[in-house]
Short mmCIF file of C-alpha atoms in Angstrom, two decimals:
data_model
loop_
_atom_site.label_atom_id
_atom_site.label_comp_id
_atom_site.label_asym_id
_atom_site.label_seq_id
_atom_site.Cartn_x
_atom_site.Cartn_y
_atom_site.Cartn_z
CA MET A 1 -61.58 148.74 122.02
CA LYS A 2 -64.94 147.90 120.49
CA ASN A 3 -66.10 144.25 120.54
CA LEU A 4 -65.66 143.32 116.88
CA PHE A 5 -66.26 139.59 117.06
CA PRO A 6 -69.95 139.35 115.98
CA ILE A 7 -69.29 140.97 112.58
CA THR A 8 -65.96 139.19 112.25
CA PHE A 9 -67.65 135.91 112.95
CA VAL A 10 -70.16 136.46 110.14
CA VAL A 11 -67.39 137.45 107.72
CA LEU A 12 -65.29 134.42 108.61
CA PHE A 13 -68.03 131.96 107.88
CA ALA A 14 -69.69 133.84 105.02
CA CYS A 15 -66.45 134.45 103.16
CA CYS A 16 -64.00 131.72 104.17
CA THR A 17 -66.47 128.84 104.06
CA LYS A 18 -68.30 130.28 100.99
CA VAL A 19 -71.80 130.24 102.49
CA SER A 20 -74.50 131.74 100.30
CA ASN A 21 -78.11 132.62 100.92
CA ALA A 22 -79.58 130.74 97.96
CA PRO A 23 -83.22 129.89 98.70
CA LEU A 24 -84.46 126.33 98.68
CA ASN A 25 -87.02 125.86 95.94
CA GLU A 26 -88.49 123.24 93.65
CA GLU A 27 -86.08 124.15 90.86
CA ASP A 28 -83.05 123.21 92.97
CA SER A 29 -82.31 120.14 90.88
CA GLU A 30 -78.94 119.47 92.51
CA LEU A 31 -80.43 119.06 95.98
CA VAL A 32 -83.36 117.06 94.65
CA THR A 33 -80.95 114.77 92.81
CA LEU A 34 -78.90 114.25 95.98
CA LEU A 35 -81.97 113.44 98.06
CA ASN A 36 -83.23 110.97 95.45
CA GLU A 37 -79.82 109.32 95.28
CA LEU A 38 -79.77 109.14 99.07
CA ASP A 39 -83.19 107.44 99.13
CA GLU A 40 -81.91 104.81 96.69
CA CYS A 41 -78.77 104.30 98.78
CA GLN A 42 -80.56 103.81 102.12
CA GLN A 43 -81.17 100.10 101.56
CA SER A 44 -77.64 99.38 100.37
CA GLY A 45 -74.77 98.27 102.57
CA ASP A 46 -72.42 101.00 101.35
CA GLY A 47 -72.04 103.08 104.51
CA GLU A 48 -69.23 105.25 103.15
CA LYS A 49 -71.34 106.26 100.14
CA ARG A 50 -74.16 107.26 102.47
CA PHE A 51 -71.65 109.24 104.57
CA HIS A 52 -70.51 111.28 101.58
CA LEU A 53 -74.11 111.81 100.41
CA TYR A 54 -75.03 113.05 103.90
CA SER A 55 -72.04 115.40 103.67
CA LYS A 56 -73.17 116.79 100.30
CA VAL A 57 -76.78 117.27 101.47
CA SER A 58 -75.53 119.00 104.64
CA THR A 59 -73.42 121.34 102.51
CA GLU A 60 -76.44 122.20 100.34
CA TYR A 61 -78.46 123.08 103.44
CA GLU A 62 -75.48 125.06 104.79
CA LYS A 63 -75.53 127.19 101.63
CA ARG A 64 -79.12 128.10 102.45
CA ASN A 65 -78.47 128.78 106.16
CA LEU A 66 -80.92 125.98 107.09
CA THR A 67 -79.02 125.13 110.27
CA ASP A 68 -81.50 122.62 111.72
CA LEU A 69 -81.50 120.45 108.58
CA GLN A 70 -77.75 120.91 108.26
CA LYS A 71 -77.20 119.53 111.79
CA ILE A 72 -79.50 116.57 111.17
CA TYR A 73 -77.39 115.37 108.26
CA GLN A 74 -74.14 116.10 110.09
CA GLN A 75 -75.35 113.89 112.94
CA LYS A 76 -76.19 111.22 110.36
CA MET A 77 -72.62 111.55 109.06
CA LEU A 78 -71.34 110.93 112.59
CA ASN A 79 -73.62 107.92 113.11
CA GLU A 80 -72.56 106.41 109.79
CA ALA A 81 -68.87 106.97 110.62
CA GLU A 82 -69.30 105.25 114.00
CA ALA A 83 -70.85 102.26 112.22
CA ILE A 84 -67.91 102.13 109.79
CA CYS A 85 -65.54 102.00 112.79
CA HIS A 86 -66.71 98.46 113.55
CA ASP A 87 -65.22 97.22 110.26
CA ASP A 88 -62.39 99.68 109.68
CA LYS A 89 -61.45 101.58 112.83
CA ARG A 90 -58.75 103.80 111.31
CA HIS A 91 -60.85 104.90 108.36
CA GLY A 92 -64.00 105.21 110.49
CA GLN A 93 -62.24 107.51 112.97
CA ALA A 94 -61.08 109.74 110.12
CA LEU A 95 -64.68 110.06 108.95
CA MET A 96 -65.82 110.70 112.55
CA ALA A 97 -63.28 113.51 112.80
CA GLU A 98 -64.67 115.09 109.63
CA ALA A 99 -68.26 114.86 110.90
CA LEU A 100 -67.31 116.27 114.33
CA GLN A 101 -65.47 119.18 112.73
CA ARG A 102 -68.58 119.99 110.65
CA LEU A 103 -70.78 119.78 113.76
CA ALA A 104 -68.42 122.02 115.72
CA THR A 105 -68.56 124.64 112.97
CA THR A 106 -72.35 124.56 112.99
CA ASN A 107 -72.40 124.83 116.80
CA LEU A 108 -70.16 127.89 116.55
CA VAL A 109 -72.50 129.49 114.02
CA GLU A 110 -75.35 128.91 116.48
CA GLY A 111 -73.32 130.46 119.30
CA LYS A 112 -73.12 127.17 121.24
CA THR A 113 -69.44 127.50 122.13
CA ASP A 114 -69.41 124.67 124.71
CA SER A 115 -70.73 122.11 122.20
CA ALA A 116 -68.46 123.54 119.51
CA SER A 117 -65.38 123.22 121.73
CA LEU A 118 -66.25 119.66 122.77
CA ASN A 119 -66.81 118.46 119.18
CA ALA A 120 -63.71 120.27 117.89
CA HIS A 121 -61.50 118.68 120.57
CA ARG A 122 -62.94 115.25 119.77
CA ALA A 123 -62.30 115.85 116.07
CA TYR A 124 -58.67 116.80 116.76
CA GLU A 125 -58.14 113.71 118.92
CA LEU A 126 -59.46 111.43 116.16
CA THR A 127 -57.46 112.96 113.29
CA ARG A 128 -54.58 110.93 111.90
CA SER A 129 -51.10 112.32 112.41
CA ASP A 130 -50.48 112.36 108.67
CA THR A 131 -53.47 114.60 107.89
CA LEU A 132 -51.65 117.84 108.74
CA ASP A 133 -53.94 120.08 106.68
CA PHE A 134 -57.05 118.77 108.44
CA ARG A 135 -55.40 119.02 111.88
CA ALA A 136 -54.43 122.63 111.17
CA GLN A 137 -58.00 123.46 110.10
CA THR A 138 -59.31 121.94 113.32
CA LEU A 139 -56.87 124.02 115.36
CA LEU A 140 -58.06 127.15 113.55
CA LEU A 141 -61.62 126.17 114.40
CA LEU A 142 -60.63 125.91 118.07
CA ALA A 143 -59.03 129.35 117.75
CA GLN A 144 -62.29 130.76 116.39
CA ILE A 145 -64.25 129.19 119.25
CA ASN A 146 -61.94 130.82 121.78
CA MET A 147 -62.22 134.08 119.84
CA ALA A 148 -65.98 133.86 120.33
CA ILE A 149 -65.57 133.63 124.11
CA GLY A 150 -62.86 136.34 124.19
CA ASN A 151 -59.92 134.15 125.18
CA GLY A 152 -57.06 135.83 123.33
CA ASP A 153 -54.29 133.63 124.77
CA SER A 154 -55.99 130.47 123.53
CA VAL A 155 -56.55 132.03 120.11
CA SER A 156 -52.84 132.79 119.85
CA PHE A 157 -51.90 129.30 121.04
CA PHE A 158 -54.09 127.45 118.55
CA THR A 159 -53.09 129.63 115.58
CA LYS A 160 -49.40 129.15 116.36
CA GLU A 161 -49.91 125.41 116.79
CA ALA A 162 -51.70 125.26 113.43
CA MET A 163 -48.79 127.10 111.79
CA ARG A 164 -46.29 124.78 113.48
CA ILE A 165 -47.76 121.51 112.21
CA PHE A 166 -48.76 122.87 108.77
CA PRO A 167 -46.80 126.02 107.83
CA GLU A 168 -48.74 126.51 104.59
CA VAL A 169 -51.77 127.47 106.64
CA VAL A 170 -50.34 130.97 107.18
CA ASN A 171 -51.20 131.76 103.55
CA SER A 172 -54.93 131.25 104.13
CA ASP A 173 -57.24 134.18 104.76
CA LEU A 174 -58.88 132.28 107.60
CA TYR A 175 -55.56 131.93 109.47
CA ARG A 176 -54.66 135.55 108.99
CA ILE A 177 -57.94 137.03 110.12
CA THR A 178 -58.10 134.66 113.10
CA TYR A 179 -54.52 135.48 114.09
CA LEU A 180 -55.14 139.23 113.86
CA TYR A 181 -58.24 139.08 116.01
CA GLY A 182 -56.28 137.00 118.51
CA LEU A 183 -53.72 139.80 118.70
CA ASN A 184 -56.58 142.24 119.14
CA LEU A 185 -57.99 140.26 122.07
CA GLN A 186 -54.50 140.15 123.64
CA GLU A 187 -54.19 143.91 123.12
CA ARG A 188 -51.02 143.37 121.11
CA TYR A 189 -51.97 146.31 118.94
CA GLU A 190 -48.54 147.25 117.60
CA GLU A 191 -47.91 143.77 116.20
CA MET A 192 -51.47 143.72 114.79
CA MET A 193 -51.01 147.10 113.10
CA MET A 194 -47.71 145.99 111.59
CA LEU A 195 -49.32 142.95 109.95
CA LEU A 196 -52.57 144.60 108.88
CA PRO A 197 -51.37 146.48 105.76
CA THR A 198 -49.68 143.39 104.32
CA TYR A 199 -52.62 141.11 105.07
CA ILE A 200 -55.09 143.66 103.64
CA GLU A 201 -53.07 143.86 100.44
CA GLU A 202 -52.89 140.06 100.02
CA SER A 203 -56.42 139.14 101.20
CA GLY A 204 -59.49 138.45 99.17
CA ILE A 205 -62.06 141.21 98.83
CA TYR A 206 -64.32 140.05 101.71
CA ASN A 207 -61.46 139.69 104.19
CA LYS A 208 -59.95 142.94 102.86
CA ALA A 209 -63.16 144.70 103.93
CA GLU A 210 -63.12 143.12 107.39
CA LEU A 211 -59.45 143.85 108.00
CA THR A 212 -59.88 147.43 106.79
CA ARG A 213 -62.73 147.82 109.25
CA LEU A 214 -60.50 146.45 112.03
CA MET A 215 -57.80 148.98 111.13
CA MET A 216 -60.34 151.81 111.05
CA PHE A 217 -61.61 151.01 114.55
CA ARG A 218 -58.05 150.81 115.83
CA TYR A 219 -57.33 154.24 114.41
CA GLU A 220 -60.48 155.55 116.08
CA ASP A 221 -59.41 154.10 119.46
CA THR A 222 -56.05 155.84 119.16
CA GLU A 223 -57.74 159.06 117.93
CA ARG A 224 -55.88 159.02 114.64
CA TRP A 225 -58.84 160.53 112.91
CA LYS A 226 -57.23 161.25 109.58
CA ASP A 227 -56.08 157.64 109.20
CA ALA A 228 -59.51 156.46 110.41
CA TYR A 229 -61.18 158.61 107.76
CA GLU A 230 -58.92 157.24 105.01
CA SER A 231 -59.67 153.69 106.18
CA ALA A 232 -63.40 154.46 106.16
CA VAL A 233 -63.19 155.76 102.57
CA SER A 234 -61.22 152.67 101.56
CA LEU A 235 -63.80 150.47 103.29
CA MET A 236 -66.61 152.18 101.36
CA ASP A 237 -64.79 151.57 98.08
CA ILE A 238 -64.26 147.91 98.95
CA THR A 239 -67.92 147.58 99.98
CA ASP A 240 -69.02 149.11 96.68
CA SER A 241 -66.80 146.66 94.83
CA ILE A 242 -68.31 143.76 96.78
CA ALA A 243 -71.82 144.98 95.99
CA LYS A 244 -71.02 145.36 92.30
CA ASP A 245 -69.36 141.96 92.20
CA GLU A 246 -72.33 140.33 93.91
CA ASN A 247 -74.74 142.12 91.60
CA SER A 248 -72.76 140.94 88.60
CA GLN A 249 -72.76 137.38 89.92
CA ASN A 250 -76.50 137.53 90.61
CA MET A 251 -77.21 138.93 87.17
CA ALA A 252 -75.05 136.22 85.62
CA LYS A 253 -76.97 133.60 87.57
CA ILE A 254 -80.30 135.12 86.52
CA GLN A 255 -79.24 135.24 82.88
CA SER A 256 -77.99 131.68 83.10
CA LEU A 257 -81.29 130.52 84.59
CA GLN A 258 -83.25 132.45 81.97
CA HIS A 259 -81.16 130.94 79.20
CA GLU A 260 -81.59 127.47 80.66
CA ARG A 261 -85.35 127.95 80.91
CA GLN A 262 -85.49 129.22 77.33
CA MET A 263 -83.55 126.18 76.15
CA GLU A 264 -85.83 123.89 78.15
CA SER A 265 -88.84 125.66 76.65
CA LYS A 266 -87.46 125.20 73.13
CA ARG A 267 -86.68 121.55 73.82
CA ALA A 268 -90.18 121.07 75.17
CA GLU A 269 -91.69 122.74 72.10
CA HIS A 270 -89.54 120.58 69.83
CA GLU A 271 -90.58 117.44 71.66
CA ALA A 272 -94.20 118.54 71.53
CA GLU A 273 -93.98 119.05 67.78
CA ARG A 274 -92.39 115.64 67.30
CA ALA A 275 -95.05 114.06 69.48
CA LYS A 276 -97.77 115.87 67.53
CA LEU A 277 -96.34 114.68 64.22
CA PHE A 278 -96.02 111.15 65.50
CA PHE A 279 -99.59 111.29 66.79
CA ILE A 280 -100.86 112.47 63.38
CA ILE A 281 -99.04 109.64 61.63
CA ILE A 282 -100.52 107.11 64.04
CA ILE A 283 -104.02 108.54 63.55
CA VAL A 284 -103.68 108.38 59.74
CA LEU A 285 -102.51 104.77 59.91
CA LEU A 286 -105.35 103.86 62.24
CA LEU A 287 -107.88 105.55 59.96
CA LEU A 288 -106.55 103.66 56.97
CA LEU A 289 -106.69 100.42 58.90
CA ALA A 290 -110.19 101.16 60.11
CA ALA A 291 -111.37 102.00 56.60
CA SER A 292 -109.94 98.77 55.23
CA ILE A 293 -111.80 96.53 57.69
CA ALA A 294 -115.00 98.59 58.14
CA GLY A 295 -116.85 96.79 55.35
CA LEU A 296 -116.05 93.35 56.78
CA PHE A 297 -117.34 94.06 60.27
CA TYR A 298 -120.05 96.63 59.58
CA ARG A 299 -123.01 94.29 59.91
CA ARG A 300 -121.57 92.66 63.02
CA LYS A 301 -120.93 96.04 64.66
CA ALA A 302 -124.43 97.25 63.79
CA ARG A 303 -125.90 94.15 65.40
CA VAL A 304 -123.79 94.62 68.52
CA ALA A 305 -124.72 98.31 68.67
CA HIS A 306 -128.40 97.46 68.42
CA THR A 307 -128.08 94.91 71.21
CA ARG A 308 -126.30 97.43 73.40
CA GLU A 309 -128.95 100.02 72.68
CA LEU A 310 -131.69 97.61 73.77
CA GLU A 311 -129.70 96.74 76.90
CA ALA A 312 -129.21 100.45 77.69
CA MET A 313 -132.94 101.06 77.30
CA ARG A 314 -133.69 98.13 79.60
CA LEU A 315 -131.24 99.38 82.23
CA SER A 316 -132.68 102.90 81.96
CA GLU A 317 -136.18 101.58 82.56
CA LEU A 318 -134.94 99.55 85.52
CA ALA A 319 -133.21 102.65 86.95
CA LYS A 320 -136.39 104.71 86.59
CA ALA A 321 -138.44 101.96 88.23
CA SER A 322 -135.93 101.73 91.06
CA GLU A 323 -135.96 105.51 91.48
CA ASN A 324 -139.75 105.58 91.63
CA GLN A 325 -139.71 102.76 94.14
CA VAL A 326 -137.24 104.60 96.35
CA ARG A 327 -139.33 107.76 96.10
CA GLU A 328 -142.46 105.86 97.11
CA GLU A 329 -140.60 104.24 100.00
CA ASN A 330 -139.44 107.67 101.19
CA ILE A 331 -142.97 109.01 101.01
CA LYS A 332 -144.22 106.03 102.99
CA LEU A 333 -141.44 106.44 105.52
CA GLN A 334 -142.20 110.14 105.97
CA LYS A 335 -145.86 109.40 106.36
CA LEU A 336 -144.99 106.75 108.93
CA TYR A 337 -142.85 109.29 110.83
CA TYR A 338 -145.66 111.84 110.88
CA GLU A 339 -148.27 109.28 111.93
CA HIS A 340 -146.01 107.99 114.70
CA LEU A 341 -145.38 111.50 115.97
CA TYR A 342 -149.01 112.47 115.85
CA ALA A 343 -150.01 109.24 117.59
CA ILE A 344 -147.56 110.06 120.38
CA ILE A 345 -148.57 113.67 120.83
CA LEU A 346 -152.35 113.35 120.50
CA PRO A 347 -152.92 111.76 123.94
CA ILE A 348 -150.78 114.46 125.53
CA LEU A 349 -152.80 117.21 123.89
CA ASN A 350 -156.19 115.69 124.73
CA ALA A 351 -155.14 115.05 128.30
CA ASN A 352 -154.63 118.77 128.81
CA ARG A 353 -157.84 119.92 127.12
CA GLY A 354 -160.01 122.08 129.38
CA LYS A 355 -163.80 122.30 129.61
CA SER A 356 -163.79 125.19 127.17
CA GLY A 357 -162.04 123.03 124.60
CA HIS A 358 -158.75 124.86 124.86
CA ILE A 359 -155.58 122.84 125.52
CA ASN A 360 -153.45 124.15 128.38
CA LEU A 361 -150.04 122.46 128.27
CA GLU A 362 -147.70 122.63 131.24
CA GLU A 363 -143.93 122.87 130.93
CA SER A 364 -143.52 119.15 131.57
CA SER A 365 -145.89 118.38 128.70
CA TRP A 366 -143.95 120.65 126.37
CA GLU A 367 -140.70 118.97 127.43
CA LEU A 368 -142.29 115.60 126.74
CA ILE A 369 -143.33 116.81 123.28
CA GLU A 370 -139.73 117.87 122.53
CA LYS A 371 -138.39 114.60 123.90
CA ASN A 372 -140.76 112.50 121.80
CA THR A 373 -139.97 114.56 118.70
CA ASP A 374 -136.23 113.97 119.18
CA MET A 375 -136.95 110.30 119.82
CA VAL A 376 -138.61 109.86 116.45
CA LEU A 377 -136.54 112.46 114.59
CA PRO A 378 -133.12 112.30 116.32
CA GLY A 379 -131.57 115.68 117.02
CA PHE A 380 -134.43 117.65 115.45
CA THR A 381 -134.70 120.37 118.12
CA SER A 382 -130.93 120.76 118.70
CA ARG A 383 -130.23 121.10 114.97
CA LEU A 384 -133.06 123.58 114.58
CA ARG A 385 -131.77 125.73 117.48
CA ARG A 386 -128.19 125.57 116.19
CA ARG A 387 -129.24 126.63 112.67
CA HIS A 388 -131.62 129.37 113.95
CA PRO A 389 -130.38 130.73 117.32
CA VAL A 390 -133.03 133.49 117.24
CA LEU A 391 -135.81 130.95 117.83
CA THR A 392 -137.34 130.87 121.31
CA ASN A 393 -138.39 127.68 123.10
CA GLU A 394 -141.98 128.45 122.13
CA ASP A 395 -140.95 128.76 118.46
CA VAL A 396 -139.13 125.40 118.53
CA ARG A 397 -142.13 123.70 120.18
CA PHE A 398 -144.43 125.18 117.55
CA CYS A 399 -142.15 123.63 114.91
CA CYS A 400 -142.40 120.29 116.73
CA LEU A 401 -146.19 120.38 116.44
CA ILE A 402 -145.92 121.30 112.76
CA MET A 403 -143.61 118.31 112.13
CA MET A 404 -146.19 116.06 113.79
CA ARG A 405 -148.72 117.29 111.25
CA VAL A 406 -151.04 118.50 113.99
CA PRO A 407 -154.12 119.96 112.25
CA ASN A 408 -154.68 123.73 112.31
CA ALA A 409 -157.81 123.29 114.37
CA LEU A 410 -155.90 121.44 117.08
CA LEU A 411 -153.10 124.01 116.94
CA ALA A 412 -155.72 126.72 117.46
CA ASP A 413 -156.90 124.94 120.63
CA VAL A 414 -153.30 124.67 121.90
CA TYR A 415 -152.56 128.38 121.47
CA GLY A 416 -156.09 129.63 122.17
CA ILE A 417 -156.50 131.32 118.83
CA ALA A 418 -158.86 131.07 115.87
CA PRO A 419 -158.01 128.40 113.24
CA SER A 420 -157.50 131.16 110.68
CA SER A 421 -154.86 132.73 112.93
CA VAL A 422 -152.73 129.58 112.77
CA ALA A 423 -151.76 130.41 109.19
CA VAL A 424 -150.75 133.90 110.34
CA ARG A 425 -148.60 132.37 113.08
CA LYS A 426 -146.92 130.11 110.52
CA GLN A 427 -146.16 133.13 108.33
CA ARG A 428 -144.54 134.89 111.30
CA MET A 429 -142.48 131.77 111.97
CA LYS A 430 -141.28 131.72 108.34
CA LYS A 431 -139.91 135.26 108.73
CA LYS A 432 -137.66 134.04 111.56
CA LEU A 433 -136.26 131.25 109.40
CA ASP A 434 -134.13 131.40 106.25
CA SER A 435 -135.21 133.55 103.33
CA ASP A 436 -135.57 130.31 101.33
CA VAL A 437 -138.65 129.48 103.40
CA GLN A 438 -140.56 132.30 101.80
CA ASN A 439 -140.77 130.29 98.55
CA GLN A 440 -142.10 127.09 100.15
CA THR A 441 -144.32 125.90 102.96
CA ILE A 442 -142.90 125.76 106.46
CA GLU A 443 -143.70 122.02 106.53
CA ASN A 444 -141.50 121.33 103.52
CA TYR A 445 -138.69 123.46 104.95
CA LEU A 446 -138.69 121.62 108.26
CA ASN A 447 -138.53 118.26 106.49
CA GLN A 448 -134.81 118.79 105.90
CA TYR A 449 -134.21 118.35 109.62
CA MET A 450 -135.57 114.79 109.48
CA LEU A 451 -132.20 113.40 108.24
#
């Protein structure tokens, strides 16, 4: 027979534990309220209150299928319960059993059957003998874990044990669907088919769909095609009913949210109107008060205003003087930079001047020029190359000489050209640089690389 557990597993936990897929968003006031309450409770000594808050937050994350966050708060539940055991062992163990059962369920959802089995067994061992309902639920959880690993005998054992200690459990959909799938794993098909019609009739709509699907597949395995077809039609009708029901619920939720937002909007508008009216009243009262005392303090205010005006004028003049001083200092500093650079480079240039007057610089001299430029203007050449990767080494060195304010006549001797051709060379250099250079001199453009 087909392996039906994966879909059954989803149905069991989506229907029987009432898990929804509600998204987590900023409007989720319930979760936000719980988290705020938990923050306020962290510093208190009430461990049991924290335990129950952890439980509620875990449930909220479970509704959104946020398993990682769900497990974090379930582990916090377990840690808090272990701490409570130091003061009240009996009560603390009961809380530990609850936390372990929640963890085991989450492990099963993740497919971690070993961890789920271990936590479920620990939960069962810690449960009090008088909590028959909880013990039966834990046994059903163990049955589901064994159903996940295909152990039909264990499924049957745990479901029967759950019924023995708490007979009322047989009326739950979770017991019935678990018991039927246990019979399926044990290949006890006749007994399963005898129970299926009754259980389908008495089950909720989600379990009705799952059990109908189980019956349909059994009919297919036994080649009872007519019965399989009738089950398929019934399953489609049930599925349509589920879809309509979910759509109705979603529409109701949407309408409820829209209504709530409309009410909040109306309340906000009402509050805004009240605030506006209150503000107008305050303004009128203030104006009346101001008018009543204006005559008494007019001369004093005028005198204070005049004093402030004079002080503002004085501060403005001081600011302008300070600005001019800074500008002059910058000009002096730039001039000092240029003079220092030119003083460094001039001996190098003259040392390489030939008999014809031309200056023939070797590679070492050019490297020294770059080094001295970077010494006075730190990072000048590297920043220039990074900003303009198209520049050659010769272009960068030409820029170094320009920054040193080397005269055009001396530049002409360096490159063996006429002084008038230096201006042409500068124009060619400007074309390699940014388009902004076309509206200014190349000297002014290169000044930005001084800082």
